[in-house]
Amino acid sequence: MAEQAALEAELRRVRAEIAETPAVDIVANHAIGLWQLAVLHLNPEVGEPIRLGEAAVAIDAMGGMVDALGDRLGEHTGPLRDAVTQLRLAFVEVQRQAAEGASDAE
């Protein structure tokens, strides 16, 4: 019983904290999570393959959020737009290097 009550109290605390946080901050945080996901797929651990398809999904999702919301992201707009641009450039570079590596192997 006490354990259940403690869990319910913690859930109420977390809900209140989230409700008090501006939506743009939460959305920006999710966008950064997509950025991190893309980077993981573009720059995997040694011995792991680059996963361009997975990176593309994360980049497109982040770009879609940032492009659709535009200036509504407030202070996050500029940094998130820059992050999407850098990811897109990195994707093209990694894709180019992968293609060169494949042609060198032939």
JSON list of C-alpha atoms in Angstrom, two decimals:
[
{"chain": "A", "resi": 1, "resn": "MET", "atom": "CA", "xyz": [0.00, 0.00, 0.00]},
{"chain": "A", "resi": 2, "resn": "ALA", "atom": "CA", "xyz": [2.68, 2.50, 1.00]},
{"chain": "A", "resi": 3, "resn": "GLU", "atom": "CA", "xyz": [4.70, 1.55, -2.05]},
{"chain": "A", "resi": 4, "resn": "GLN", "atom": "CA", "xyz": [1.70, 2.17, -4.33]},
{"chain": "A", "resi": 5, "resn": "ALA", "atom": "CA", "xyz": [1.02, 5.54, -2.67]},
{"chain": "A", "resi": 6, "resn": "ALA", "atom": "CA", "xyz": [4.67, 6.55, -3.09]},
{"chain": "A", "resi": 7, "resn": "LEU", "atom": "CA", "xyz": [4.57, 5.58, -6.76]},
{"chain": "A", "resi": 8, "resn": "GLU", "atom": "CA", "xyz": [1.38, 7.57, -7.34]},
{"chain": "A", "resi": 9, "resn": "ALA", "atom": "CA", "xyz": [2.87, 10.60, -5.57]},
{"chain": "A", "resi": 10, "resn": "GLU", "atom": "CA", "xyz": [5.99, 10.38, -7.76]},
{"chain": "A", "resi": 11, "resn": "LEU", "atom": "CA", "xyz": [3.87, 10.15, -10.90]},
{"chain": "A", "resi": 12, "resn": "ARG", "atom": "CA", "xyz": [1.90, 13.25, -9.84]},
{"chain": "A", "resi": 13, "resn": "ARG", "atom": "CA", "xyz": [5.19, 15.09, -9.20]},
{"chain": "A", "resi": 14, "resn": "VAL", "atom": "CA", "xyz": [6.56, 14.16, -12.63]},
{"chain": "A", "resi": 15, "resn": "ARG", "atom": "CA", "xyz": [3.31, 15.13, -14.37]},
{"chain": "A", "resi": 16, "resn": "ALA", "atom": "CA", "xyz": [3.34, 18.51, -12.64]},
{"chain": "A", "resi": 17, "resn": "GLU", "atom": "CA", "xyz": [6.98, 19.07, -13.60]},
{"chain": "A", "resi": 18, "resn": "ILE", "atom": "CA", "xyz": [6.29, 18.25, -17.24]},
{"chain": "A", "resi": 19, "resn": "ALA", "atom": "CA", "xyz": [3.16, 20.41, -17.29]},
{"chain": "A", "resi": 20, "resn": "GLU", "atom": "CA", "xyz": [5.18, 23.37, -15.96]},
{"chain": "A", "resi": 21, "resn": "THR", "atom": "CA", "xyz": [7.90, 22.99, -18.59]},
{"chain": "A", "resi": 22, "resn": "PRO", "atom": "CA", "xyz": [7.31, 25.07, -21.74]},
{"chain": "A", "resi": 23, "resn": "ALA", "atom": "CA", "xyz": [6.36, 22.86, -24.68]},
{"chain": "A", "resi": 24, "resn": "VAL", "atom": "CA", "xyz": [9.10, 24.40, -26.85]},
{"chain": "A", "resi": 25, "resn": "ASP", "atom": "CA", "xyz": [11.71, 23.18, -24.36]},
{"chain": "A", "resi": 26, "resn": "ILE", "atom": "CA", "xyz": [10.34, 19.64, -24.45]},
{"chain": "A", "resi": 27, "resn": "VAL", "atom": "CA", "xyz": [10.10, 19.65, -28.25]},
{"chain": "A", "resi": 28, "resn": "ALA", "atom": "CA", "xyz": [13.66, 20.99, -28.51]},
{"chain": "A", "resi": 29, "resn": "ASN", "atom": "CA", "xyz": [14.81, 18.23, -26.20]},
{"chain": "A", "resi": 30, "resn": "HIS", "atom": "CA", "xyz": [13.16, 15.63, -28.42]},
{"chain": "A", "resi": 31, "resn": "ALA", "atom": "CA", "xyz": [14.77, 17.23, -31.47]},
{"chain": "A", "resi": 32, "resn": "ILE", "atom": "CA", "xyz": [18.18, 16.91, -29.80]},
{"chain": "A", "resi": 33, "resn": "GLY", "atom": "CA", "xyz": [17.40, 13.26, -29.11]},
{"chain": "A", "resi": 34, "resn": "LEU", "atom": "CA", "xyz": [16.82, 12.77, -32.85]},
{"chain": "A", "resi": 35, "resn": "TRP", "atom": "CA", "xyz": [20.10, 14.57, -33.54]},
{"chain": "A", "resi": 36, "resn": "GLN", "atom": "CA", "xyz": [21.90, 12.20, -31.16]},
{"chain": "A", "resi": 37, "resn": "LEU", "atom": "CA", "xyz": [20.27, 9.21, -32.82]},
{"chain": "A", "resi": 38, "resn": "ALA", "atom": "CA", "xyz": [21.40, 10.37, -36.26]},
{"chain": "A", "resi": 39, "resn": "VAL", "atom": "CA", "xyz": [24.96, 10.93, -35.03]},
{"chain": "A", "resi": 40, "resn": "LEU", "atom": "CA", "xyz": [25.05, 7.41, -33.56]},
{"chain": "A", "resi": 41, "resn": "HIS", "atom": "CA", "xyz": [24.16, 5.95, -36.94]},
{"chain": "A", "resi": 42, "resn": "LEU", "atom": "CA", "xyz": [26.53, 8.19, -38.90]},
{"chain": "A", "resi": 43, "resn": "ASN", "atom": "CA", "xyz": [29.44, 7.69, -36.51]},
{"chain": "A", "resi": 44, "resn": "PRO", "atom": "CA", "xyz": [29.08, 4.23, -34.96]},
{"chain": "A", "resi": 45, "resn": "GLU", "atom": "CA", "xyz": [31.47, 2.51, -32.57]},
{"chain": "A", "resi": 46, "resn": "VAL", "atom": "CA", "xyz": [34.59, 0.99, -34.13]},
{"chain": "A", "resi": 47, "resn": "GLY", "atom": "CA", "xyz": [33.68, -2.20, -35.93]},
{"chain": "A", "resi": 48, "resn": "GLU", "atom": "CA", "xyz": [30.00, -1.31, -36.24]},
{"chain": "A", "resi": 49, "resn": "PRO", "atom": "CA", "xyz": [28.52, -0.42, -39.65]},
{"chain": "A", "resi": 50, "resn": "ILE", "atom": "CA", "xyz": [27.33, 3.02, -40.65]},
{"chain": "A", "resi": 51, "resn": "ARG", "atom": "CA", "xyz": [23.55, 2.89, -40.96]},
{"chain": "A", "resi": 52, "resn": "LEU", "atom": "CA", "xyz": [22.62, 5.57, -43.48]},
{"chain": "A", "resi": 53, "resn": "GLY", "atom": "CA", "xyz": [18.97, 4.56, -43.69]},
{"chain": "A", "resi": 54, "resn": "GLU", "atom": "CA", "xyz": [18.51, 4.84, -39.93]},
{"chain": "A", "resi": 55, "resn": "ALA", "atom": "CA", "xyz": [20.38, 8.15, -39.86]},
{"chain": "A", "resi": 56, "resn": "ALA", "atom": "CA", "xyz": [18.19, 9.48, -42.67]},
{"chain": "A", "resi": 57, "resn": "VAL", "atom": "CA", "xyz": [15.01, 8.71, -40.73]},
{"chain": "A", "resi": 58, "resn": "ALA", "atom": "CA", "xyz": [16.28, 10.55, -37.65]},
{"chain": "A", "resi": 59, "resn": "ILE", "atom": "CA", "xyz": [17.52, 13.51, -39.72]},
{"chain": "A", "resi": 60, "resn": "ASP", "atom": "CA", "xyz": [14.26, 13.77, -41.65]},
{"chain": "A", "resi": 61, "resn": "ALA", "atom": "CA", "xyz": [12.22, 13.55, -38.44]},
{"chain": "A", "resi": 62, "resn": "MET", "atom": "CA", "xyz": [14.28, 16.28, -36.80]},
{"chain": "A", "resi": 63, "resn": "GLY", "atom": "CA", "xyz": [14.19, 18.42, -39.93]},
{"chain": "A", "resi": 64, "resn": "GLY", "atom": "CA", "xyz": [10.45, 17.97, -40.24]},
{"chain": "A", "resi": 65, "resn": "MET", "atom": "CA", "xyz": [9.90, 19.15, -36.68]},
{"chain": "A", "resi": 66, "resn": "VAL", "atom": "CA", "xyz": [12.22, 22.11, -36.99]},
{"chain": "A", "resi": 67, "resn": "ASP", "atom": "CA", "xyz": [10.97, 23.14, -40.43]},
{"chain": "A", "resi": 68, "resn": "ALA", "atom": "CA", "xyz": [7.29, 22.79, -39.49]},
{"chain": "A", "resi": 69, "resn": "LEU", "atom": "CA", "xyz": [7.57, 24.71, -36.22]},
{"chain": "A", "resi": 70, "resn": "GLY", "atom": "CA", "xyz": [9.99, 27.37, -37.45]},
{"chain": "A", "resi": 71, "resn": "ASP", "atom": "CA", "xyz": [10.11, 30.44, -35.24]},
{"chain": "A", "resi": 72, "resn": "ARG", "atom": "CA", "xyz": [7.58, 28.94, -32.83]},
{"chain": "A", "resi": 73, "resn": "LEU", "atom": "CA", "xyz": [10.57, 27.16, -31.26]},
{"chain": "A", "resi": 74, "resn": "GLY", "atom": "CA", "xyz": [11.68, 30.51, -29.85]},
{"chain": "A", "resi": 75, "resn": "GLU", "atom": "CA", "xyz": [15.29, 30.67, -28.69]},
{"chain": "A", "resi": 76, "resn": "HIS", "atom": "CA", "xyz": [15.80, 27.08, -29.87]},
{"chain": "A", "resi": 77, "resn": "THR", "atom": "CA", "xyz": [15.04, 27.91, -33.53]},
{"chain": "A", "resi": 78, "resn": "GLY", "atom": "CA", "xyz": [18.50, 29.01, -34.64]},
{"chain": "A", "resi": 79, "resn": "PRO", "atom": "CA", "xyz": [20.51, 26.30, -32.91]},
{"chain": "A", "resi": 80, "resn": "LEU", "atom": "CA", "xyz": [18.14, 23.56, -34.06]},
{"chain": "A", "resi": 81, "resn": "ARG", "atom": "CA", "xyz": [18.17, 24.81, -37.66]},
{"chain": "A", "resi": 82, "resn": "ASP", "atom": "CA", "xyz": [21.97, 24.87, -37.54]},
{"chain": "A", "resi": 83, "resn": "ALA", "atom": "CA", "xyz": [22.02, 21.35, -36.09]},
{"chain": "A", "resi": 84, "resn": "VAL", "atom": "CA", "xyz": [19.77, 20.02, -38.88]},
{"chain": "A", "resi": 85, "resn": "THR", "atom": "CA", "xyz": [21.93, 21.71, -41.52]},
{"chain": "A", "resi": 86, "resn": "GLN", "atom": "CA", "xyz": [25.10, 20.20, -40.03]},
{"chain": "A", "resi": 87, "resn": "LEU", "atom": "CA", "xyz": [23.50, 16.75, -39.88]},
{"chain": "A", "resi": 88, "resn": "ARG", "atom": "CA", "xyz": [22.43, 16.97, -43.51]},
{"chain": "A", "resi": 89, "resn": "LEU", "atom": "CA", "xyz": [25.93, 17.98, -44.55]},
{"chain": "A", "resi": 90, "resn": "ALA", "atom": "CA", "xyz": [27.45, 15.19, -42.46]},
{"chain": "A", "resi": 91, "resn": "PHE", "atom": "CA", "xyz": [25.06, 12.69, -44.00]},
{"chain": "A", "resi": 92, "resn": "VAL", "atom": "CA", "xyz": [26.10, 13.68, -47.52]},
{"chain": "A", "resi": 93, "resn": "GLU", "atom": "CA", "xyz": [29.78, 13.46, -46.58]},
{"chain": "A", "resi": 94, "resn": "VAL", "atom": "CA", "xyz": [29.45, 10.05, -44.91]},
{"chain": "A", "resi": 95, "resn": "GLN", "atom": "CA", "xyz": [27.40, 8.80, -47.87]},
{"chain": "A", "resi": 96, "resn": "ARG", "atom": "CA", "xyz": [30.10, 10.05, -50.28]},
{"chain": "A", "resi": 97, "resn": "GLN", "atom": "CA", "xyz": [32.87, 8.39, -48.27]},
{"chain": "A", "resi": 98, "resn": "ALA", "atom": "CA", "xyz": [30.91, 5.13, -48.11]},
{"chain": "A", "resi": 99, "resn": "ALA", "atom": "CA", "xyz": [30.43, 5.19, -51.88]},
{"chain": "A", "resi": 100, "resn": "GLU", "atom": "CA", "xyz": [34.14, 5.87, -52.43]},
{"chain": "A", "resi": 101, "resn": "GLY", "atom": "CA", "xyz": [35.04, 3.05, -50.09]},
{"chain": "A", "resi": 102, "resn": "ALA", "atom": "CA", "xyz": [32.75, 0.67, -51.96]},
{"chain": "A", "resi": 103, "resn": "SER", "atom": "CA", "xyz": [34.26, 1.63, -55.31]},
{"chain": "A", "resi": 104, "resn": "ASP", "atom": "CA", "xyz": [37.80, 1.26, -53.94]},
{"chain": "A", "resi": 105, "resn": "ALA", "atom": "CA", "xyz": [36.95, -2.27, -52.79]},
{"chain": "A", "resi": 106, "resn": "GLU", "atom": "CA", "xyz": [35.98, -3.34, -56.31]}
]
